[in-house]
PDB file of C-alpha atoms in Angstrom:
ATOM      1  CA  MET A  26       0.844 -24.820  32.603  1.00 48.00           C
ATOM      2  CA  ASN A  27       3.166 -26.316  30.033  1.00 48.00           C
ATOM      3  CA  LYS A  28       4.730 -23.507  27.990  1.00 75.00           C
ATOM      4  CA  ILE A  29       4.823 -25.148  24.547  1.00 89.00           C
ATOM      5  CA  TYR A  30       2.437 -22.854  22.673  1.00 95.00           C
ATOM      6  CA  ASP A  31       0.316 -23.851  19.705  1.00 96.00           C
ATOM      7  CA  GLY A  32      -0.249 -20.213  18.809  1.00 96.00           C
ATOM      8  CA  ILE A  33       0.418 -16.622  19.807  1.00 97.00           C
ATOM      9  CA  ILE A  34      -2.481 -14.133  19.807  1.00 97.00           C
ATOM     10  CA  LYS A  35      -2.513 -10.320  20.089  1.00 96.00           C
ATOM     11  CA  ASP A  36      -5.296  -7.770  20.547  1.00 94.00           C
ATOM     12  CA  ALA A  37      -6.908 -10.498  22.646  1.00 95.00           C
ATOM     13  CA  CYS A  38     -10.234 -10.679  24.469  1.00 93.00           C
ATOM     14  CA  LEU A  39     -11.679 -13.396  26.632  1.00 95.00           C
ATOM     15  CA  VAL A  40     -15.398 -13.343  25.868  1.00 93.00           C
ATOM     16  CA  SER A  41     -18.180 -14.642  28.110  1.00 94.00           C
ATOM     17  CA  PHE A  42     -21.936 -14.295  27.746  1.00 93.00           C
ATOM     18  CA  THR A  43     -24.200 -12.688  30.338  1.00 90.00           C
ATOM     19  CA  ASP A  44     -27.418 -14.580  29.630  1.00 92.00           C
ATOM     20  CA  ALA A  45     -26.236 -17.828  28.087  1.00 93.00           C
ATOM     21  CA  PRO A  46     -28.462 -20.918  28.339  1.00 94.00           C
ATOM     22  CA  GLU A  47     -27.645 -23.177  31.281  1.00 95.00           C
ATOM     23  CA  HIS A  48     -25.619 -25.658  29.184  1.00 94.00           C
ATOM     24  CA  HIS A  49     -23.402 -22.775  27.913  1.00 94.00           C
ATOM     25  CA  LYS A  50     -23.300 -20.806  31.156  1.00 93.00           C
ATOM     26  CA  ASN A  51     -19.500 -21.110  31.552  1.00 94.00           C
ATOM     27  CA  LEU A  52     -18.619 -20.680  27.871  1.00 96.00           C
ATOM     28  CA  ARG A  53     -15.585 -18.470  27.289  1.00 96.00           C
ATOM     29  CA  LEU A  54     -13.884 -17.866  23.937  1.00 95.00           C
ATOM     30  CA  LEU A  55     -10.502 -16.336  23.147  1.00 96.00           C
ATOM     31  CA  CYS A  56     -10.645 -13.834  20.283  1.00 94.00           C
ATOM     32  CA  GLY A  57      -7.978 -11.664  18.699  1.00 94.00           C
ATOM     33  CA  SER A  58      -5.441 -11.573  15.870  1.00 94.00           C
ATOM     34  CA  VAL A  59      -2.939 -14.299  15.056  1.00 96.00           C
ATOM     35  CA  ILE A  60       0.755 -13.540  15.425  1.00 96.00           C
ATOM     36  CA  GLU A  61       1.885 -17.133  14.969  1.00 96.00           C
ATOM     37  CA  ASP A  62       0.273 -20.562  14.592  1.00 94.00           C
ATOM     38  CA  LYS A  63       2.517 -23.588  15.057  1.00 93.00           C
ATOM     39  CA  PHE A  64       0.223 -25.796  12.957  1.00 91.00           C
ATOM     40  CA  GLN A  65      -0.318 -23.178  10.204  1.00 91.00           C
ATOM     41  CA  ARG A  66      -4.096 -23.320  10.554  1.00 90.00           C
ATOM     42  CA  PHE A  67      -4.135 -19.509  10.524  1.00 90.00           C
ATOM     43  CA  ARG A  68      -1.966 -16.891   8.835  1.00 93.00           C
ATOM     44  CA  SER A  69      -0.308 -14.060  10.715  1.00 95.00           C
ATOM     45  CA  GLY A  70      -2.817 -11.207  10.985  1.00 93.00           C
ATOM     46  CA  ASP A  71      -5.912 -13.421  10.608  1.00 92.00           C
ATOM     47  CA  ALA A  72      -8.877 -12.793  12.889  1.00 90.00           C
ATOM     48  CA  PHE A  73      -9.059 -15.581  15.456  1.00 93.00           C
ATOM     49  CA  ARG A  74     -11.633 -17.252  17.695  1.00 93.00           C
ATOM     50  CA  SER A  75     -10.803 -20.292  19.787  1.00 95.00           C
ATOM     51  CA  SER A  76     -12.809 -23.289  20.776  1.00 94.00           C
ATOM     52  CA  PRO A  77     -14.155 -23.074  24.359  1.00 96.00           C
ATOM     53  CA  VAL A  78     -11.553 -21.985  26.904  1.00 97.00           C
ATOM     54  CA  ILE A  79     -10.791 -24.420  29.708  1.00 97.00           C
ATOM     55  CA  GLU A  80      -8.180 -22.525  31.719  1.00 97.00           C
ATOM     56  CA  VAL A  81      -6.568 -19.091  31.907  1.00 97.00           C
ATOM     57  CA  ASP A  82      -3.252 -18.589  33.720  1.00 96.00           C
ATOM     58  CA  GLY A  83      -2.021 -15.028  33.234  1.00 94.00           C
ATOM     59  CA  ASN A  84      -1.410 -14.679  29.496  1.00 95.00           C
ATOM     60  CA  ASN A  85      -1.667 -18.426  28.864  1.00 97.00           C
ATOM     61  CA  VAL A  86      -5.019 -19.684  27.596  1.00 97.00           C
ATOM     62  CA  ARG A  87      -5.806 -23.391  27.231  1.00 97.00           C
ATOM     63  CA  THR A  88      -8.615 -24.834  25.133  1.00 95.00           C
ATOM     64  CA  ALA A  89      -9.438 -28.540  24.808  1.00 88.00           C
ATOM     65  CA  ASN A  90      -6.756 -29.019  22.145  1.00 89.00           C
ATOM     66  CA  SER A  91      -4.438 -26.004  22.213  1.00 95.00           C
ATOM     67  CA  LEU A  92      -2.385 -23.694  24.403  1.00 96.00           C
ATOM     68  CA  TYR A  93      -2.175 -20.053  23.330  1.00 97.00           C
ATOM     69  CA  GLN A  94       0.071 -17.278  24.531  1.00 97.00           C
ATOM     70  CA  VAL A  95      -1.471 -13.814  24.590  1.00 97.00           C
ATOM     71  CA  LYS A  96       0.861 -10.923  23.754  1.00 97.00           C
ATOM     72  CA  GLY A  97      -0.237  -7.714  25.433  1.00 95.00           C
ATOM     73  CA  PRO A  98      -3.251  -7.281  27.686  1.00 95.00           C
ATOM     74  CA  LEU A  99      -6.031  -9.872  27.798  1.00 95.00           C
ATOM     75  CA  ASP A 100      -9.314  -7.975  28.030  1.00 93.00           C
ATOM     76  CA  HIS A 101     -12.382  -9.628  29.541  1.00 93.00           C
ATOM     77  CA  ILE A 102     -15.628  -8.765  27.761  1.00 91.00           C
ATOM     78  CA  GLU A 103     -19.165  -9.893  28.576  1.00 91.00           C
ATOM     79  CA  LEU A 104     -21.712  -9.859  25.769  1.00 89.00           C
ATOM     80  CA  PRO A 105     -25.381 -10.807  25.531  1.00 89.00           C
ATOM     81  CA  TRP A 106     -25.930 -14.371  24.289  1.00 91.00           C
ATOM     82  CA  SER A 107     -27.776 -12.934  21.280  1.00 86.00           C
ATOM     83  CA  HIS A 108     -24.402 -11.690  19.967  1.00 84.00           C
ATOM     84  CA  LEU A 109     -22.736 -15.128  19.915  1.00 88.00           C
ATOM     85  CA  GLU A 110     -23.237 -15.399  16.143  1.00 86.00           C
ATOM     86  CA  ALA A 111     -21.241 -12.202  15.572  1.00 84.00           C
ATOM     87  CA  VAL A 112     -18.387 -13.610  17.654  1.00 86.00           C
ATOM     88  CA  LEU A 113     -18.523 -16.914  15.763  1.00 86.00           C
ATOM     89  CA  ARG A 114     -18.282 -14.976  12.489  1.00 83.00           C
ATOM     90  CA  LEU A 115     -15.049 -13.368  13.750  1.00 81.00           C
ATOM     91  CA  MET A 116     -16.370  -9.879  14.450  1.00 80.00           C
ATOM     92  CA  HIS A 117     -14.045  -8.487  17.128  1.00 79.00           C
ATOM     93  CA  PRO A 118     -15.676  -8.480  20.589  1.00 79.00           C
ATOM     94  CA  ARG A 119     -14.616  -4.869  21.281  1.00 80.00           C
ATOM     95  CA  GLU A 120     -16.554  -3.788  18.177  1.00 82.00           C
ATOM     96  CA  ILE A 121     -19.576  -5.831  19.277  1.00 81.00           C
ATOM     97  CA  LYS A 122     -19.337  -4.352  22.785  1.00 80.00           C
ATOM     98  CA  GLY A 123     -19.437  -0.870  21.239  1.00 83.00           C
ATOM     99  CA  PHE A 124     -22.750  -1.715  19.563  1.00 77.00           C
ATOM    100  CA  VAL A 125     -24.109  -3.181  22.807  1.00 77.00           C
ATOM    101  CA  ASP A 126     -23.082  -0.065  24.734  1.00 82.00           C
ATOM    102  CA  GLU A 127     -24.941   2.049  22.146  1.00 81.00           C
ATOM    103  CA  GLY A 128     -28.111   0.022  22.764  1.00 78.00           C
ATOM    104  CA  PHE A 129     -28.128  -2.306  19.760  1.00 70.00           C
ATOM    105  CA  THR A 130     -29.798  -5.589  20.669  1.00 64.00           C
ATOM    106  CA  GLN A 131     -29.133  -7.435  17.428  1.00 64.00           C
ATOM    107  CA  ILE A 132     -26.318  -7.465  14.880  1.00 63.00           C
ATOM    108  CA  LEU A 133     -27.112  -8.776  11.433  1.00 58.00           C
ATOM    109  CA  ILE A 134     -24.208 -10.193   9.478  1.00 56.00           C
ATOM    110  CA  GLN A 135     -24.451 -10.523   5.734  1.00 56.00           C
ATOM    111  CA  ALA A 136     -22.922 -13.704   4.374  1.00 53.00           C
ATOM    112  CA  GLU A 137     -20.407 -13.321   1.586  1.00 56.00           C
ATOM    113  CA  THR A 138     -20.989 -15.176  -1.626  1.00 55.00           C
ATOM    114  CA  LYS A 139     -18.314 -16.219  -4.078  1.00 57.00           C
ATOM    115  CA  LYS A 140     -18.440 -14.811  -7.568  1.00 62.00           C
ATOM    116  CA  GLU A 141     -17.788 -17.408 -10.199  1.00 57.00           C
TER     117      GLU A 141
END
């Protein structure tokens, strides 16, 4: 892999889904916290979720448009497909996994509204 990184991520998890529909069967997402983003799309410390992962080589993770370096361990977590929405809303996969391990089958996320 080319080593010119678009971003550096810590507290990282590679998430896959145990019962995903056939057309999403191989979906994997990189989640974590941003250390650095070359394009300044994210601030340092922001929660992060990538587009679908194409390749993982050690601590290098490639998506369709970006190459990320993972600092520290890269955990692999499998979640039920029903928890995809929580991942998309930037809830950390380790927290979701804790709910799954406790037997929760659904996580409801309240949308924030802006006060004007």
